[in-house]
Each structure stands twice: as C-alpha cells, then as structure tokens.
Amino acid sequence: VGSADDLAAGVLRGDTRAVARAITAVENGYAAARPLLATLFPHAGRGLVIGVTGPPGAGKSTLVDRLITRLRAQGKTVGIIAVDPTSPFTGGAILGDRIRMQAHATDEGVFIRSMATRGHLGGLAAATGHVLTVLSASGKDVVLVETVGVGQDEVEIVGTADVSLVVLVPGLGDEVQALKAGIMEIADVFVVNKADREGVDRVVAEIQSMLSLSHGPQPEIVPTVAASGQGIDEVLAAVERYVATARASGEMERRQRAQVRRLFEETLQERLVARARERALPEAELQRIVERLHGRELDPFAAAEEVLGRLGL
Ligand SMILES: Nc1nc2c(ncn2[C@@H]2O[C@H](COP(=O)(O)OP(=O)(O)O)[C@@H](O)[C@H]2O)c(=O)[nH]1
Ligand SMILES: [Mg+2]
C-alpha cells in the first residue's frame, strides 16, 4: 500500500500522476481514499469552479475546450471533470474533438478526467465533490465541470459550482420550456451556442421571457459559436462579472457553504449506511428481512426501525 502522505504531497505539488492516482483512489472507494481526502481537504476550496451543463450535443465539450485554451493563455491552470457518457473525454465524440483534447492532455497545466455516471459509493455528487477536492488541492486555478443536463444528479452537481453555465442551442423549441424546471433555474450565465445557425434570436427571446417571470439577479445571455471560438471571451467576461457580483453580495459565500454542507451530508449518509450494515445487518439478516418483506409480514419502515433500534438510534 502506497503511503497516503506521499500521494497527498504529490497532489499538493500539482504532480499530474499523483493527481491521477488520487482520483482513481477516490473512484475505487473511500476506504483507501479517506486519509488522503482528509489530508487534502484543508488545501481545497480555492480556485473557481465553473459548471457547464445543457442538453447532449449542445456543444458543451467544444465550449469547454475553447475555455481551456483561453484560460491557459491567461496563465491559469485548469482542471476538467466531465461527468458525461457522451463526452469526447470519454471517447463518445467525433475524432476531431478527441484530437483537440489530446493537445491539452500533454499540457502540464491542464488535468482532464472523465467520470462514470454510475457506481459511486455515496452517489455521483459526492464522488464529484471529492474529485473537486483533489483538483482544488492540486492548485488548479479553475475547474470546469461538464455534465449533461438531463439527470437530477448532474444538474445538482453543476448547480453547486461557484458559477453555472447553461448551454442551449437554436432549434430546441419547446424543449426550452421542458428544461425549465431542471436546468434553467441554476443558470448564472446562459450560453446560446451554435449562433452560426438560424434561430438564435428566438432562443434568446425565449430565455428572456422566461427570466422576466423571475425575481432576483438576471443572468446574462451570451451567444457563441464554440466551433470557431466566437463569443468565448464574452462568456469569460460574463463569468467574471457574475463572480464579482456574487462575491460582493455574499451569494458566493452562501453557495460555498452549501457545497461543503452537501458534501458532509452525503458523506454522512454513506457512512451511516455502511456502519449500519457492518454492525446490525449482516447479509444473512438482510436476507431474512427480505423474506419477511416479500411475505408482506413486515413493512419497510418497520424493517428500517428494527435495524436502527439495534444500533441504538
Ligand atoms: N454549427 C455548430 N456546431 C457546433 C458548435 N459547437 C459545437 N458544435 C458541434 O456540435 C457537436 C456536439 O458538440 P459537443 O461539444 O460534443 O457537444 P456536447 O454533447 O454538449 O458536449 C459537435 O459535432 C461539434 O463540433 C457551433 O458553435 N456551431
Ligand atoms: Mg460533451
């Protein structure tokens, strides 16, 4: 077993291989990663976390790629977490995208990691939170988190970033309405990508009319052509304005408290379930409960209370 301290020291130095190993440890389960995450945690929470979400094919990865280039030109180091099964980072997209990403992959100032959407202990959001801890502790100035804005988990992840970009495209029509309940309300900045296509004005108008119904700060709407790099500076400028305003109003503080609260609550849930299983629910006992549930002799609440009672809770 490699020393968690050595690995942590490597991460804190910003060593790319150490960062990769640390993230793998997180993904493989918390038993091994816990001491590491504990060491890294006091060093995390720095840098800016930018969430990028929107429907599949909207151009999120293309936009992220452009943002990386621009941020690197500003001398900033960048981490990327792609929680997206169709992302180029996970090999789901066209060859051109993948080649572009590889160009960044050889840059020591860039760390790209894709994450599976399934199979995380304690949930996807918690796993993403821990990976953010690693990247932040490694000193990345900006971390971009790309998720497909379709699942509740994915939306939630981006919703607790320091600033959330929602990427829409012309031609969605009624889908803008459908998306409203989920991703629309988390947008700090709207990006209307594929502005080289017809219908940009209509999307902008639809967003504006939707926003007119809500109180509070109005997100900026920025048209882009991510494919050619048009509008990328404007996106970053809008992000900077949002961040300045959010810092001044205390919104940024509030959100960062919400982030660590969520990370704690999810960690606690995961630990509680794990401990309950260890102490009061051996496999044979679980099977016995399942049999009684199946026979309708026991209801799920009573079963849960039984286990909690054994734990003295
Ligand atoms: N016409 C046009 N196509 C774009 C633009 N941005 C991205 N694309 C293309 O849209 C497709 C999906 O892009 P991708 O970044 O993988 O979308 P994602 O699923 O949201 O990450 C790719 O073929 C891109 O080349 C744009 O501004 N205009
Ligand atoms: Mg993508």
JSON list of N, CA and C and ligand atoms in Angstrom, two decimals, residues 55-63 84 86-88 93-94 97 100 146 193-197 224-228, ligand 1:
[
{"chain": "A", "resi": 55, "resn": "PRO", "atom": "N", "xyz": [-28.24, 20.29, -22.80]},
{"chain": "A", "resi": 55, "resn": "PRO", "atom": "CA", "xyz": [-28.61, 19.03, -23.46]},
{"chain": "A", "resi": 55, "resn": "PRO", "atom": "C", "xyz": [-27.44, 18.41, -24.23]},
{"chain": "A", "resi": 56, "resn": "PRO", "atom": "N", "xyz": [-27.50, 17.11, -24.46]},
{"chain": "A", "resi": 56, "resn": "PRO", "atom": "CA", "xyz": [-26.46, 16.44, -25.24]},
{"chain": "A", "resi": 56, "resn": "PRO", "atom": "C", "xyz": [-26.33, 17.08, -26.62]},
{"chain": "A", "resi": 57, "resn": "GLY", "atom": "N", "xyz": [-25.11, 17.27, -27.09]},
{"chain": "A", "resi": 57, "resn": "GLY", "atom": "CA", "xyz": [-24.89, 17.80, -28.42]},
{"chain": "A", "resi": 57, "resn": "GLY", "atom": "C", "xyz": [-24.95, 19.31, -28.52]},
{"chain": "A", "resi": 58, "resn": "ALA", "atom": "N", "xyz": [-25.15, 20.00, -27.38]},
{"chain": "A", "resi": 58, "resn": "ALA", "atom": "CA", "xyz": [-25.27, 21.46, -27.41]},
{"chain": "A", "resi": 58, "resn": "ALA", "atom": "C", "xyz": [-23.93, 22.14, -27.70]},
{"chain": "A", "resi": 59, "resn": "GLY", "atom": "N", "xyz": [-22.85, 21.39, -27.52]},
{"chain": "A", "resi": 59, "resn": "GLY", "atom": "CA", "xyz": [-21.53, 21.96, -27.74]},
{"chain": "A", "resi": 59, "resn": "GLY", "atom": "C", "xyz": [-20.78, 22.25, -26.45]},
{"chain": "A", "resi": 60, "resn": "LYS", "atom": "N", "xyz": [-21.18, 21.60, -25.37]},
{"chain": "A", "resi": 60, "resn": "LYS", "atom": "CA", "xyz": [-20.54, 21.82, -24.07]},
{"chain": "A", "resi": 60, "resn": "LYS", "atom": "C", "xyz": [-19.05, 21.50, -24.11]},
{"chain": "A", "resi": 61, "resn": "SER", "atom": "N", "xyz": [-18.71, 20.32, -24.65]},
{"chain": "A", "resi": 61, "resn": "SER", "atom": "CA", "xyz": [-17.29, 19.92, -24.67]},
{"chain": "A", "resi": 61, "resn": "SER", "atom": "C", "xyz": [-16.47, 20.84, -25.56]},
{"chain": "A", "resi": 62, "resn": "THR", "atom": "N", "xyz": [-17.08, 21.27, -26.67]},
{"chain": "A", "resi": 62, "resn": "THR", "atom": "CA", "xyz": [-16.39, 22.19, -27.58]},
{"chain": "A", "resi": 62, "resn": "THR", "atom": "C", "xyz": [-16.15, 23.52, -26.86]},
{"chain": "A", "resi": 63, "resn": "LEU", "atom": "N", "xyz": [-17.15, 23.98, -26.14]},
{"chain": "A", "resi": 63, "resn": "LEU", "atom": "CA", "xyz": [-17.03, 25.21, -25.36]},
{"chain": "A", "resi": 63, "resn": "LEU", "atom": "C", "xyz": [-15.96, 25.07, -24.28]},
{"chain": "A", "resi": 84, "resn": "ASP", "atom": "N", "xyz": [-20.08, 12.83, -18.13]},
{"chain": "A", "resi": 84, "resn": "ASP", "atom": "CA", "xyz": [-20.88, 12.83, -19.35]},
{"chain": "A", "resi": 84, "resn": "ASP", "atom": "C", "xyz": [-20.51, 11.60, -20.19]},
{"chain": "A", "resi": 86, "resn": "THR", "atom": "N", "xyz": [-21.31, 10.84, -23.04]},
{"chain": "A", "resi": 86, "resn": "THR", "atom": "CA", "xyz": [-21.11, 11.09, -24.47]},
{"chain": "A", "resi": 86, "resn": "THR", "atom": "C", "xyz": [-19.98, 12.08, -24.72]},
{"chain": "A", "resi": 87, "resn": "SER", "atom": "N", "xyz": [-19.26, 12.42, -23.66]},
{"chain": "A", "resi": 87, "resn": "SER", "atom": "CA", "xyz": [-18.22, 13.42, -23.79]},
{"chain": "A", "resi": 87, "resn": "SER", "atom": "C", "xyz": [-17.04, 12.90, -24.62]},
{"chain": "A", "resi": 88, "resn": "PRO", "atom": "N", "xyz": [-16.38, 13.81, -25.36]},
{"chain": "A", "resi": 88, "resn": "PRO", "atom": "CA", "xyz": [-15.15, 13.42, -26.05]},
{"chain": "A", "resi": 88, "resn": "PRO", "atom": "C", "xyz": [-14.11, 12.89, -25.07]},
{"chain": "A", "resi": 93, "resn": "ALA", "atom": "N", "xyz": [-17.23, 11.12, -28.73]},
{"chain": "A", "resi": 93, "resn": "ALA", "atom": "CA", "xyz": [-17.50, 12.10, -29.77]},
{"chain": "A", "resi": 93, "resn": "ALA", "atom": "C", "xyz": [-16.60, 11.92, -30.99]},
{"chain": "A", "resi": 94, "resn": "ILE", "atom": "N", "xyz": [-16.75, 12.84, -31.92]},
{"chain": "A", "resi": 94, "resn": "ILE", "atom": "CA", "xyz": [-16.03, 12.73, -33.17]},
{"chain": "A", "resi": 94, "resn": "ILE", "atom": "C", "xyz": [-14.53, 12.87, -32.97]},
{"chain": "A", "resi": 97, "resn": "ASP", "atom": "N", "xyz": [-12.67, 16.31, -32.10]},
{"chain": "A", "resi": 97, "resn": "ASP", "atom": "CA", "xyz": [-12.73, 16.75, -30.71]},
{"chain": "A", "resi": 97, "resn": "ASP", "atom": "C", "xyz": [-11.68, 16.04, -29.88]},
{"chain": "A", "resi": 100, "resn": "ARG", "atom": "N", "xyz": [-8.24, 17.39, -30.42]},
{"chain": "A", "resi": 100, "resn": "ARG", "atom": "CA", "xyz": [-8.08, 18.67, -29.72]},
{"chain": "A", "resi": 100, "resn": "ARG", "atom": "C", "xyz": [-7.83, 18.46, -28.24]},
{"chain": "A", "resi": 146, "resn": "GLU", "atom": "N", "xyz": [-18.19, 19.51, -16.53]},
{"chain": "A", "resi": 146, "resn": "GLU", "atom": "CA", "xyz": [-19.20, 19.37, -17.60]},
{"chain": "A", "resi": 146, "resn": "GLU", "atom": "C", "xyz": [-20.13, 18.21, -17.26]},
{"chain": "A", "resi": 193, "resn": "ASN", "atom": "N", "xyz": [-25.28, 28.56, -27.77]},
{"chain": "A", "resi": 193, "resn": "ASN", "atom": "CA", "xyz": [-24.24, 28.12, -28.71]},
{"chain": "A", "resi": 193, "resn": "ASN", "atom": "C", "xyz": [-24.83, 27.82, -30.09]},
{"chain": "A", "resi": 194, "resn": "LYS", "atom": "N", "xyz": [-23.95, 27.60, -31.04]},
{"chain": "A", "resi": 194, "resn": "LYS", "atom": "CA", "xyz": [-24.33, 27.36, -32.44]},
{"chain": "A", "resi": 194, "resn": "LYS", "atom": "C", "xyz": [-25.05, 28.58, -33.00]},
{"chain": "A", "resi": 195, "resn": "ALA", "atom": "N", "xyz": [-24.51, 29.75, -32.65]},
{"chain": "A", "resi": 195, "resn": "ALA", "atom": "CA", "xyz": [-25.09, 31.01, -33.12]},
{"chain": "A", "resi": 195, "resn": "ALA", "atom": "C", "xyz": [-24.85, 31.19, -34.61]},
{"chain": "A", "resi": 196, "resn": "ASP", "atom": "N", "xyz": [-24.11, 30.26, -35.21]},
{"chain": "A", "resi": 196, "resn": "ASP", "atom": "CA", "xyz": [-23.97, 30.28, -36.68]},
{"chain": "A", "resi": 196, "resn": "ASP", "atom": "C", "xyz": [-25.23, 29.72, -37.33]},
{"chain": "A", "resi": 197, "resn": "ARG", "atom": "N", "xyz": [-26.11, 29.19, -36.54]},
{"chain": "A", "resi": 197, "resn": "ARG", "atom": "CA", "xyz": [-27.36, 28.64, -37.08]},
{"chain": "A", "resi": 197, "resn": "ARG", "atom": "C", "xyz": [-28.50, 29.63, -36.93]},
{"chain": "A", "resi": 224, "resn": "THR", "atom": "N", "xyz": [-22.72, 32.21, -28.67]},
{"chain": "A", "resi": 224, "resn": "THR", "atom": "CA", "xyz": [-21.37, 31.75, -29.03]},
{"chain": "A", "resi": 224, "resn": "THR", "atom": "C", "xyz": [-21.41, 30.87, -30.28]},
{"chain": "A", "resi": 225, "resn": "VAL", "atom": "N", "xyz": [-20.25, 30.78, -30.92]},
{"chain": "A", "resi": 225, "resn": "VAL", "atom": "CA", "xyz": [-20.02, 29.71, -31.89]},
{"chain": "A", "resi": 225, "resn": "VAL", "atom": "C", "xyz": [-18.79, 28.98, -31.37]},
{"chain": "A", "resi": 226, "resn": "ALA", "atom": "N", "xyz": [-19.02, 28.01, -30.52]},
{"chain": "A", "resi": 226, "resn": "ALA", "atom": "CA", "xyz": [-17.89, 27.34, -29.86]},
{"chain": "A", "resi": 226, "resn": "ALA", "atom": "C", "xyz": [-16.97, 26.71, -30.89]},
{"chain": "A", "resi": 227, "resn": "ALA", "atom": "N", "xyz": [-17.57, 26.21, -31.97]},
{"chain": "A", "resi": 227, "resn": "ALA", "atom": "CA", "xyz": [-16.80, 25.54, -33.01]},
{"chain": "A", "resi": 227, "resn": "ALA", "atom": "C", "xyz": [-15.71, 26.44, -33.58]},
{"chain": "A", "resi": 228, "resn": "SER", "atom": "N", "xyz": [-15.97, 27.75, -33.64]},
{"chain": "A", "resi": 228, "resn": "SER", "atom": "CA", "xyz": [-14.96, 28.66, -34.20]},
{"chain": "A", "resi": 228, "resn": "SER", "atom": "C", "xyz": [-14.32, 29.56, -33.14]},
{"chain": "B", "resi": 1, "resn": "LIG", "atom": "N1", "xyz": [-22.61, 24.50, -36.08]},
{"chain": "B", "resi": 1, "resn": "LIG", "atom": "C1", "xyz": [-22.01, 24.43, -34.90]},
{"chain": "B", "resi": 1, "resn": "LIG", "atom": "N2", "xyz": [-21.66, 23.22, -34.41]},
{"chain": "B", "resi": 1, "resn": "LIG", "atom": "C2", "xyz": [-21.05, 23.17, -33.21]},
{"chain": "B", "resi": 1, "resn": "LIG", "atom": "C3", "xyz": [-20.79, 24.33, -32.46]},
{"chain": "B", "resi": 1, "resn": "LIG", "atom": "N3", "xyz": [-20.19, 23.96, -31.30]},
{"chain": "B", "resi": 1, "resn": "LIG", "atom": "C4", "xyz": [-20.10, 22.62, -31.32]},
{"chain": "B", "resi": 1, "resn": "LIG", "atom": "N4", "xyz": [-20.60, 22.12, -32.47]},
{"chain": "B", "resi": 1, "resn": "LIG", "atom": "C5", "xyz": [-20.68, 20.73, -32.88]},
{"chain": "B", "resi": 1, "resn": "LIG", "atom": "O1", "xyz": [-21.74, 20.09, -32.18]},
{"chain": "B", "resi": 1, "resn": "LIG", "atom": "C6", "xyz": [-21.42, 18.72, -31.93]},
{"chain": "B", "resi": 1, "resn": "LIG", "atom": "C7", "xyz": [-21.55, 18.38, -30.47]},
{"chain": "B", "resi": 1, "resn": "LIG", "atom": "O2", "xyz": [-20.58, 19.09, -29.76]},
{"chain": "B", "resi": 1, "resn": "LIG", "atom": "P1", "xyz": [-20.07, 18.64, -28.31]},
{"chain": "B", "resi": 1, "resn": "LIG", "atom": "O3", "xyz": [-19.14, 19.70, -27.85]},
{"chain": "B", "resi": 1, "resn": "LIG", "atom": "O4", "xyz": [-19.57, 17.24, -28.31]},
{"chain": "B", "resi": 1, "resn": "LIG", "atom": "O5", "xyz": [-21.46, 18.71, -27.52]},
{"chain": "B", "resi": 1, "resn": "LIG", "atom": "P2", "xyz": [-21.80, 18.23, -26.02]},
{"chain": "B", "resi": 1, "resn": "LIG", "atom": "O6", "xyz": [-22.51, 16.93, -26.12]},
{"chain": "B", "resi": 1, "resn": "LIG", "atom": "O7", "xyz": [-22.72, 19.28, -25.50]},
{"chain": "B", "resi": 1, "resn": "LIG", "atom": "O8", "xyz": [-20.52, 18.15, -25.24]},
{"chain": "B", "resi": 1, "resn": "LIG", "atom": "C8", "xyz": [-20.01, 18.51, -32.47]},
{"chain": "B", "resi": 1, "resn": "LIG", "atom": "O9", "xyz": [-20.08, 17.95, -33.74]},
{"chain": "B", "resi": 1, "resn": "LIG", "atom": "C9", "xyz": [-19.45, 19.92, -32.52]},
{"chain": "B", "resi": 1, "resn": "LIG", "atom": "O10", "xyz": [-18.45, 20.06, -33.47]},
{"chain": "B", "resi": 1, "resn": "LIG", "atom": "C10", "xyz": [-21.17, 25.60, -33.02]},
{"chain": "B", "resi": 1, "resn": "LIG", "atom": "O11", "xyz": [-20.97, 26.66, -32.42]},
{"chain": "B", "resi": 1, "resn": "LIG", "atom": "N5", "xyz": [-21.77, 25.58, -34.22]}
]
